[in-house]
Amino acid sequence: MVETLIKIEGLSKVFGDSPETVMDRVHAGESKDDILASTGHAVGLRDINLTIRKGEIFVIMGLSGSGKSTLIRHFNRLIDPTEGTIEVEGTDVMELSAKQLEQFRRHKMSMVFQRFGLMPHRTVIENVAYGLTVQGVDKDTRTAKAKDWLETVGLAGYEDQYPAQLSGGQQQRVGLARALCTDAEILLMDEAFSALDPLIRSEMQDQLIELQERLHKTIIFITHDLDEALRLGDRIAILKDGELVQEGVPEDILLNPATDYVEAFVKDVNRARALTVETVMKPPACRITAATIGEALEQMKKSSVDQEYGYYINDDGYQGVVLQETLENAAKEDASNAMCEKVCEDIPSISPDSLLEEVLPETLDTEYPLPVVDEDGELQGQLSRTSLAEVLGDSSANDDDANVPNKIAS
Ligand SMILES: Nc1ncnc2c1ncn2[C@@H]1O[C@H](COP(=O)(O)OP(=O)(O)OP(=O)(O)O)[C@@H](O)[C@H]1O
Ligand SMILES: [Mg+2]
């Protein structure tokens, strides 16, 4: 079951001298610019409702000033809402006493900042262990733990350096190690990778994905970069002028942008690089599970009149693609012969997790939709040239034999 970890309801935040006095305008939908011009109040957030699930990477995206930082600062109550509620594991954070809030910040959530936020006069290892120092953990334990995390982020040997002696990417790794070192279940990452150059940034993204596969934290990641959002996010929320304009899984955002604003974001995304096979595959048209050639042929004909191929599956899972023609020829010899992988074509299978980009050559090269087979050897679906062409934005290819234009193949 999917467990809700953070639940935001009716959250609005207005900055200014007397926010309550402008809430009617906020609810009436008056624009942020108008409210600022006539009252001097800045609308940070307007009526946000969302839930963040345990164990997911939830990305918050939007242009500068759209309210991203304001939103996540409500999660650990660095900011108090003007209206609305923030619940973390069923606890209303506004109800926490000062003491409880302190515990909550130390143990429940840790934050990775855009500009690293390291303490310049402490060594790398002291920086990483800092959260544990505050928690009152003894020196040996915290040093051992901090050392482990430094090693995990690839910085073994840098323990006694000072932050200024490290490159930006290394400092960001220290920031990440520090956040992970507290064992907090929730990581808040506010543009944590934005200051890094593209190559290091991409490495950090890989590292975060890898870590997450092991740690299963709940990560709330802010970015204004859609490619980063698509790469990291299990779900993505898009903010504009303090409002939530769309929330969904990456494919959803890419394929069904809710507004022109979202569309403008997704317009230049390379879909082949952003979508996985799983998101565009179709269910297999024909599964052949029969024991003999004759039964297999019957099974294929039954599945549809003009079905010319099927995917042969036995107790060991997916075996290969069989063509009707091959089966017919084999049946002429003896239809009672057992089915075996010898009648199968040599057609590559692809993984549901592959990016479309990675499977383009095979998919375009093969006459039949490629079998999508998971790591357990089970057939999950099929991917045809048509599906690929449709999703990559070409509608001229409308059957599997259509010529696929060069621009897709290249
Ligand atoms: N302390 C504050 N006082 C007044 N207005 C504020 C304050 N903090 C944020 N705002 C306003 O709230 C809005 C949202 O700001 P926020 O910092 O959340 O944006 P952001 O999406 O994080 O932007 P960026 O990508 O530039 O970090 C802005 O219009 C900003 O002016
Ligand atoms: Mg911000």
XYZ file of C-alpha atoms and ligand atoms in Angstrom:
442
model
C 0.000 0.000 0.000
C 1.216 3.487 -0.733
C 1.694 5.384 2.443
C 1.178 9.120 2.613
C 4.061 10.831 4.350
C 3.348 14.503 3.870
C -0.083 15.930 3.296
C -0.639 19.556 2.385
C -4.146 20.959 2.411
C -5.349 24.390 1.393
C -1.911 25.867 1.927
C -1.548 29.578 1.208
C 1.291 31.872 2.120
C 1.239 35.615 1.738
C 4.247 37.750 2.653
C 3.622 41.265 3.963
C 2.432 43.256 6.947
C -1.045 41.859 7.315
C -1.554 38.839 5.107
C -5.070 38.118 6.499
C -6.376 41.321 4.957
C -5.579 40.187 1.427
C -6.767 36.574 1.662
C -10.141 37.414 0.089
C -8.328 38.671 -2.980
C -6.091 35.620 -2.995
C -9.097 33.302 -2.937
C -10.937 35.355 -5.525
C -8.116 34.510 -7.903
C -6.748 38.012 -8.328
C -3.315 37.838 -9.909
C -0.138 37.867 -7.888
C 1.080 40.991 -9.704
C -2.158 42.897 -9.044
C -2.166 41.949 -5.373
C 1.428 43.072 -5.026
C 0.797 46.343 -6.873
C -2.279 47.313 -4.879
C -1.449 45.965 -1.420
C 2.312 45.416 -1.284
C 1.787 41.782 -0.313
C 3.583 38.992 -2.160
C 1.602 35.823 -2.779
C 4.053 33.018 -2.131
C 1.609 30.127 -2.377
C -2.078 29.891 -3.188
C -4.304 27.014 -2.086
C -1.884 24.139 -2.549
C -3.119 20.600 -2.059
C -0.785 17.684 -2.447
C 0.416 14.477 -0.898
C 3.908 13.063 -0.878
C 4.288 9.348 -0.466
C 6.770 7.445 1.609
C 9.780 6.344 -0.373
C 9.299 8.462 -3.476
C 11.372 11.163 -5.095
C 8.940 14.029 -5.387
C 10.140 16.852 -7.581
C 8.866 20.411 -7.291
C 9.478 22.433 -10.397
C 8.778 25.934 -11.563
C 10.402 29.156 -12.668
C 12.170 31.472 -10.295
C 9.708 33.033 -7.855
C 7.056 30.367 -8.405
C 7.068 29.373 -4.723
C 9.201 26.205 -4.637
C 11.390 27.147 -1.682
C 8.450 28.666 0.140
C 6.602 25.380 -0.214
C 9.306 23.079 1.152
C 10.187 25.436 3.966
C 6.699 24.787 5.266
C 7.497 21.086 5.588
C 9.952 21.596 8.437
C 8.237 24.778 9.560
C 10.944 27.199 8.629
C 7.912 29.130 7.389
C 4.456 29.244 8.974
C 1.471 29.127 6.629
C -1.001 31.979 6.312
C -3.694 29.365 5.819
C -3.895 25.606 5.506
C -2.339 22.544 7.090
C 0.886 20.553 6.777
C 0.809 17.042 8.130
C 3.855 14.824 8.370
C 2.954 11.227 9.187
C -0.382 12.376 10.463
C 1.090 15.043 12.742
C 0.133 18.656 12.121
C 3.492 20.433 12.204
C 1.798 23.575 13.544
C 0.862 21.674 16.680
C 4.432 20.736 17.569
C 5.885 22.327 20.698
C 9.243 24.064 20.419
C 10.926 20.991 21.833
C 9.114 18.592 19.530
C 9.909 20.789 16.565
C 13.575 20.681 17.445
C 13.513 16.866 17.589
C 11.553 16.748 14.375
C 14.109 18.870 12.541
C 17.020 16.872 13.898
C 15.698 13.408 13.243
C 12.953 13.511 10.663
C 14.139 15.793 7.899
C 17.456 16.994 6.664
C 18.142 19.565 4.049
C 20.670 19.863 1.227
C 21.162 23.415 0.088
C 21.945 24.879 -3.293
C 25.094 26.638 -2.079
C 26.328 23.685 -0.064
C 25.909 25.493 3.277
C 29.050 23.970 4.752
C 30.796 25.410 7.790
C 34.089 26.807 6.510
C 36.052 26.489 9.737
C 35.260 22.843 10.299
C 36.847 19.955 8.472
C 34.938 17.860 5.988
C 34.362 15.071 8.485
C 33.186 17.510 11.163
C 30.765 18.990 8.666
C 29.372 15.576 7.796
C 29.088 14.538 11.453
C 27.539 17.842 12.503
C 23.945 16.572 12.608
C 25.028 13.741 14.886
C 26.968 16.138 17.112
C 23.776 18.119 17.586
C 21.913 14.891 18.319
C 24.407 14.186 21.109
C 25.945 11.100 19.509
C 29.406 10.272 20.935
C 32.515 11.178 19.005
C 33.697 7.718 17.965
C 30.310 6.681 16.683
C 29.706 9.859 14.747
C 33.180 9.899 13.226
C 32.825 6.296 12.093
C 29.457 7.020 10.586
C 30.572 10.198 8.892
C 33.529 8.337 7.431
C 31.218 5.718 5.971
C 29.060 8.328 4.318
C 32.043 10.174 2.925
C 33.176 6.930 1.390
C 29.718 6.329 -0.061
C 29.746 9.672 -1.846
C 33.231 9.016 -3.165
C 35.222 11.261 -0.828
C 37.265 8.838 1.230
C 40.568 10.488 2.110
C 39.148 14.023 2.253
C 38.138 13.826 5.928
C 40.588 16.429 7.195
C 40.330 18.928 4.357
C 38.408 22.167 4.736
C 35.471 22.971 2.442
C 37.402 25.692 0.625
C 39.951 23.096 -0.469
C 37.279 21.161 -2.348
C 35.706 21.708 -5.759
C 32.035 22.672 -6.015
C 31.014 19.130 -6.892
C 32.960 17.736 -3.960
C 31.421 20.273 -1.600
C 27.994 19.278 -2.815
C 28.862 15.643 -2.058
C 29.835 16.683 1.450
C 26.455 18.413 1.753
C 24.731 15.235 0.638
C 26.777 13.062 3.015
C 25.927 15.430 5.851
C 22.208 15.194 5.115
C 22.355 11.400 4.873
C 24.449 11.013 8.014
C 21.594 11.961 10.340
C 19.511 9.006 9.098
C 16.621 11.394 8.572
C 13.856 9.717 6.662
C 13.055 12.778 4.597
C 15.576 14.688 2.503
C 14.710 18.176 1.378
C 16.892 19.215 -1.525
C 16.436 22.795 -2.658
C 18.147 23.198 -6.037
C 20.866 21.041 -4.598
C 22.574 20.412 -7.919
C 21.928 23.704 -9.696
C 25.329 25.192 -8.960
C 27.178 22.276 -10.535
C 28.441 22.067 -14.085
C 26.491 19.709 -16.358
C 28.824 16.730 -16.147
C 29.172 16.753 -12.362
C 25.484 17.443 -12.076
C 24.667 14.381 -14.089
C 27.028 12.314 -11.927
C 25.320 13.588 -8.794
C 21.934 12.667 -10.247
C 23.173 9.141 -10.919
C 24.539 8.936 -7.425
C 21.272 10.089 -5.897
C 19.316 7.518 -7.900
C 21.726 4.806 -6.842
C 21.577 5.822 -3.193
C 17.822 5.955 -3.295
C 17.653 2.393 -4.592
C 19.437 1.317 -1.439
C 18.039 3.717 1.120
C 14.410 4.237 0.150
C 14.239 7.702 1.696
C 11.551 10.154 0.853
C 13.230 12.845 -1.184
C 11.718 16.185 -2.029
C 13.790 17.685 -4.751
C 13.441 21.206 -6.103
C 14.694 22.107 -9.529
C 13.880 24.482 -12.350
C 15.340 22.045 -14.827
C 12.817 19.753 -16.474
C 15.393 17.231 -17.639
C 16.553 16.843 -14.064
C 12.948 16.585 -12.875
C 12.166 13.875 -15.413
C 15.283 11.957 -14.594
C 14.844 11.952 -10.835
C 11.172 12.309 -10.142
C 8.753 9.527 -9.384
C 6.200 12.312 -9.434
C 6.500 15.942 -10.354
C 4.556 18.989 -9.191
C 4.745 22.146 -11.258
C 4.248 25.542 -9.645
C 3.489 28.838 -11.323
C 3.030 32.092 -9.421
C 2.454 30.132 -6.226
C -0.147 27.826 -7.715
C 0.060 24.126 -8.403
C -0.607 23.844 -12.132
C 0.043 20.157 -12.646
C 1.055 17.116 -10.674
C 1.794 13.699 -12.083
C 4.259 11.044 -13.119
C 6.912 12.222 -15.601
C 5.222 10.583 -18.607
C 2.019 12.351 -17.721
C 3.670 15.739 -17.625
C 5.477 15.058 -20.877
C 2.635 13.577 -22.852
C -0.284 15.533 -21.397
C 0.876 18.979 -20.295
C -2.052 20.620 -18.506
C -1.406 24.243 -19.453
C 0.581 26.381 -21.893
C 3.085 27.020 -19.112
C 3.771 23.312 -18.686
C 3.791 22.876 -22.434
C 6.471 25.527 -22.736
C 8.567 23.536 -20.285
C 8.165 20.214 -22.049
C 8.369 21.461 -25.614
C 12.101 21.064 -25.947
C 12.485 17.853 -24.049
C 14.029 15.003 -25.940
C 11.345 12.390 -25.351
C 13.534 9.544 -26.524
C 15.844 10.390 -23.698
C 13.144 10.953 -21.118
C 10.682 8.116 -21.622
C 11.216 4.450 -20.890
C 10.002 1.518 -22.947
C 7.494 0.669 -20.246
C 5.638 3.944 -20.700
C 4.936 3.407 -24.402
C 4.777 -0.358 -24.829
C 1.469 -2.097 -25.570
C 0.250 -5.388 -24.152
C 1.564 -8.330 -26.200
C -0.811 -8.976 -29.116
C -0.418 -12.730 -28.987
C 1.032 -15.049 -26.375
C 1.761 -18.571 -27.559
C 1.690 -21.001 -24.680
C 0.666 -24.148 -26.568
C 2.586 -27.396 -26.278
C 2.534 -28.406 -29.952
C 3.010 -26.723 -33.306
C -0.600 -27.360 -34.301
C -2.023 -25.889 -31.117
C 0.300 -22.936 -31.400
C -0.990 -22.202 -34.869
C -4.553 -22.393 -33.650
C -3.747 -20.104 -30.741
C -2.266 -17.547 -33.087
C -5.216 -17.608 -35.465
C -7.661 -17.333 -32.588
C -5.987 -14.253 -31.191
C -6.776 -12.313 -34.359
C -7.459 -13.152 -38.012
C -4.484 -11.398 -39.457
C -2.065 -12.101 -36.645
C 1.239 -13.080 -38.228
C 3.438 -13.519 -35.207
C 3.289 -14.375 -31.537
C 5.510 -14.505 -28.497
C 6.314 -18.011 -27.384
C 6.216 -18.535 -23.637
C 6.776 -21.737 -21.686
C 7.300 -22.521 -18.006
C 10.675 -20.815 -18.140
C 9.156 -17.559 -19.348
C 9.595 -15.796 -22.641
C 11.365 -17.820 -25.356
C 11.107 -15.871 -28.612
C 9.039 -14.595 -31.519
C 7.319 -17.152 -33.743
C 5.925 -16.373 -37.179
C 2.745 -17.851 -38.528
C 4.553 -18.824 -41.696
C 7.146 -20.817 -39.785
C 4.449 -22.604 -37.825
C 2.516 -23.428 -41.008
C 5.590 -24.927 -42.609
C 6.387 -26.889 -39.471
C 2.783 -28.099 -39.259
C 3.041 -29.507 -42.785
C 5.710 -31.873 -41.519
C 3.967 -32.836 -38.303
C 1.558 -30.598 -36.379
C 1.887 -32.767 -33.304
C 5.567 -31.939 -32.889
C 6.336 -30.173 -29.645
C 6.782 -26.422 -29.630
C 10.331 -25.425 -28.878
C 12.524 -22.372 -29.185
C 13.917 -23.729 -32.475
C 10.918 -22.308 -34.340
C 11.618 -18.863 -32.916
C 13.109 -15.969 -34.839
C 16.279 -14.308 -33.752
C 14.761 -11.051 -32.584
C 16.210 -9.080 -29.688
C 14.137 -8.471 -26.607
C 14.270 -5.155 -24.797
C 13.969 -4.168 -21.166
C 10.990 -2.186 -19.836
C 13.419 0.131 -18.054
C 15.440 1.098 -21.115
C 15.119 4.599 -22.458
C 13.539 4.832 -25.886
C 16.774 6.279 -27.156
C 18.591 3.064 -26.278
C 16.200 0.833 -28.172
C 15.605 3.020 -31.219
C 17.981 1.164 -33.548
C 16.592 -2.291 -32.751
C 13.000 -1.147 -32.871
C 13.393 0.520 -36.242
C 15.396 -2.378 -37.621
C 12.925 -5.102 -36.895
C 9.813 -5.854 -38.810
C 7.856 -7.064 -35.809
C 7.154 -5.255 -32.563
C 9.952 -6.045 -30.161
C 9.185 -8.156 -27.117
C 9.608 -6.291 -23.836
C 10.989 -8.746 -21.299
C 11.707 -7.939 -17.668
C 14.651 -9.141 -15.627
C 12.763 -12.232 -14.501
C 12.338 -13.293 -18.115
C 8.632 -12.453 -18.192
C 7.062 -10.915 -21.278
C 5.602 -7.553 -20.266
C 4.595 -6.048 -23.576
C 5.579 -5.213 -27.096
C 7.031 -2.111 -28.658
C 6.265 -1.339 -32.280
C 7.690 1.243 -34.619
C 4.243 2.839 -34.683
C 4.078 3.360 -30.929
C 7.550 4.756 -31.016
C 6.821 7.084 -33.904
C 3.623 8.322 -32.275
C 5.261 9.207 -29.029
C 8.292 10.757 -30.636
C 5.954 13.109 -32.383
C 5.444 11.774 -35.863
C 1.950 10.886 -36.968
C 2.720 9.918 -40.556
C 3.724 6.411 -39.620
C 0.408 4.717 -39.018
C 1.181 1.076 -39.352
C 4.076 -1.131 -38.585
C 5.257 -1.282 -42.169
C 5.297 2.466 -42.666
C 8.592 4.062 -43.508
C 9.898 5.748 -40.460
C 11.376 9.127 -41.336
C 15.067 9.605 -40.958
C 14.758 12.201 -38.307
C 13.575 9.565 -35.869
C 16.173 7.076 -36.892
C 19.001 9.517 -36.559
N 10.714 36.406 3.020
C 9.994 36.860 2.022
N 9.444 38.084 2.038
C 8.682 38.534 1.029
N 8.407 37.815 -0.073
C 8.932 36.588 -0.152
C 9.758 36.049 0.874
N 10.131 34.788 0.501
C 9.585 34.575 -0.700
N 8.860 35.648 -1.106
C 8.099 35.748 -2.351
O 7.427 34.528 -2.590
C 7.518 34.160 -3.935
C 8.074 32.774 -4.088
O 9.430 32.760 -3.673
P 10.301 31.444 -3.569
O 11.581 31.807 -2.950
O 9.506 30.398 -2.913
O 10.483 31.079 -5.100
P 11.317 29.909 -5.769
O 10.348 29.193 -6.654
O 12.027 29.134 -4.740
O 12.338 30.706 -6.695
P 13.897 30.429 -7.047
O 13.870 29.407 -8.149
O 14.374 31.746 -7.540
O 14.583 29.953 -5.818
C 8.319 35.229 -4.634
O 7.426 36.071 -5.301
C 9.033 35.947 -3.524
O 9.166 37.292 -3.794
Mg 14.054 28.846 -4.300
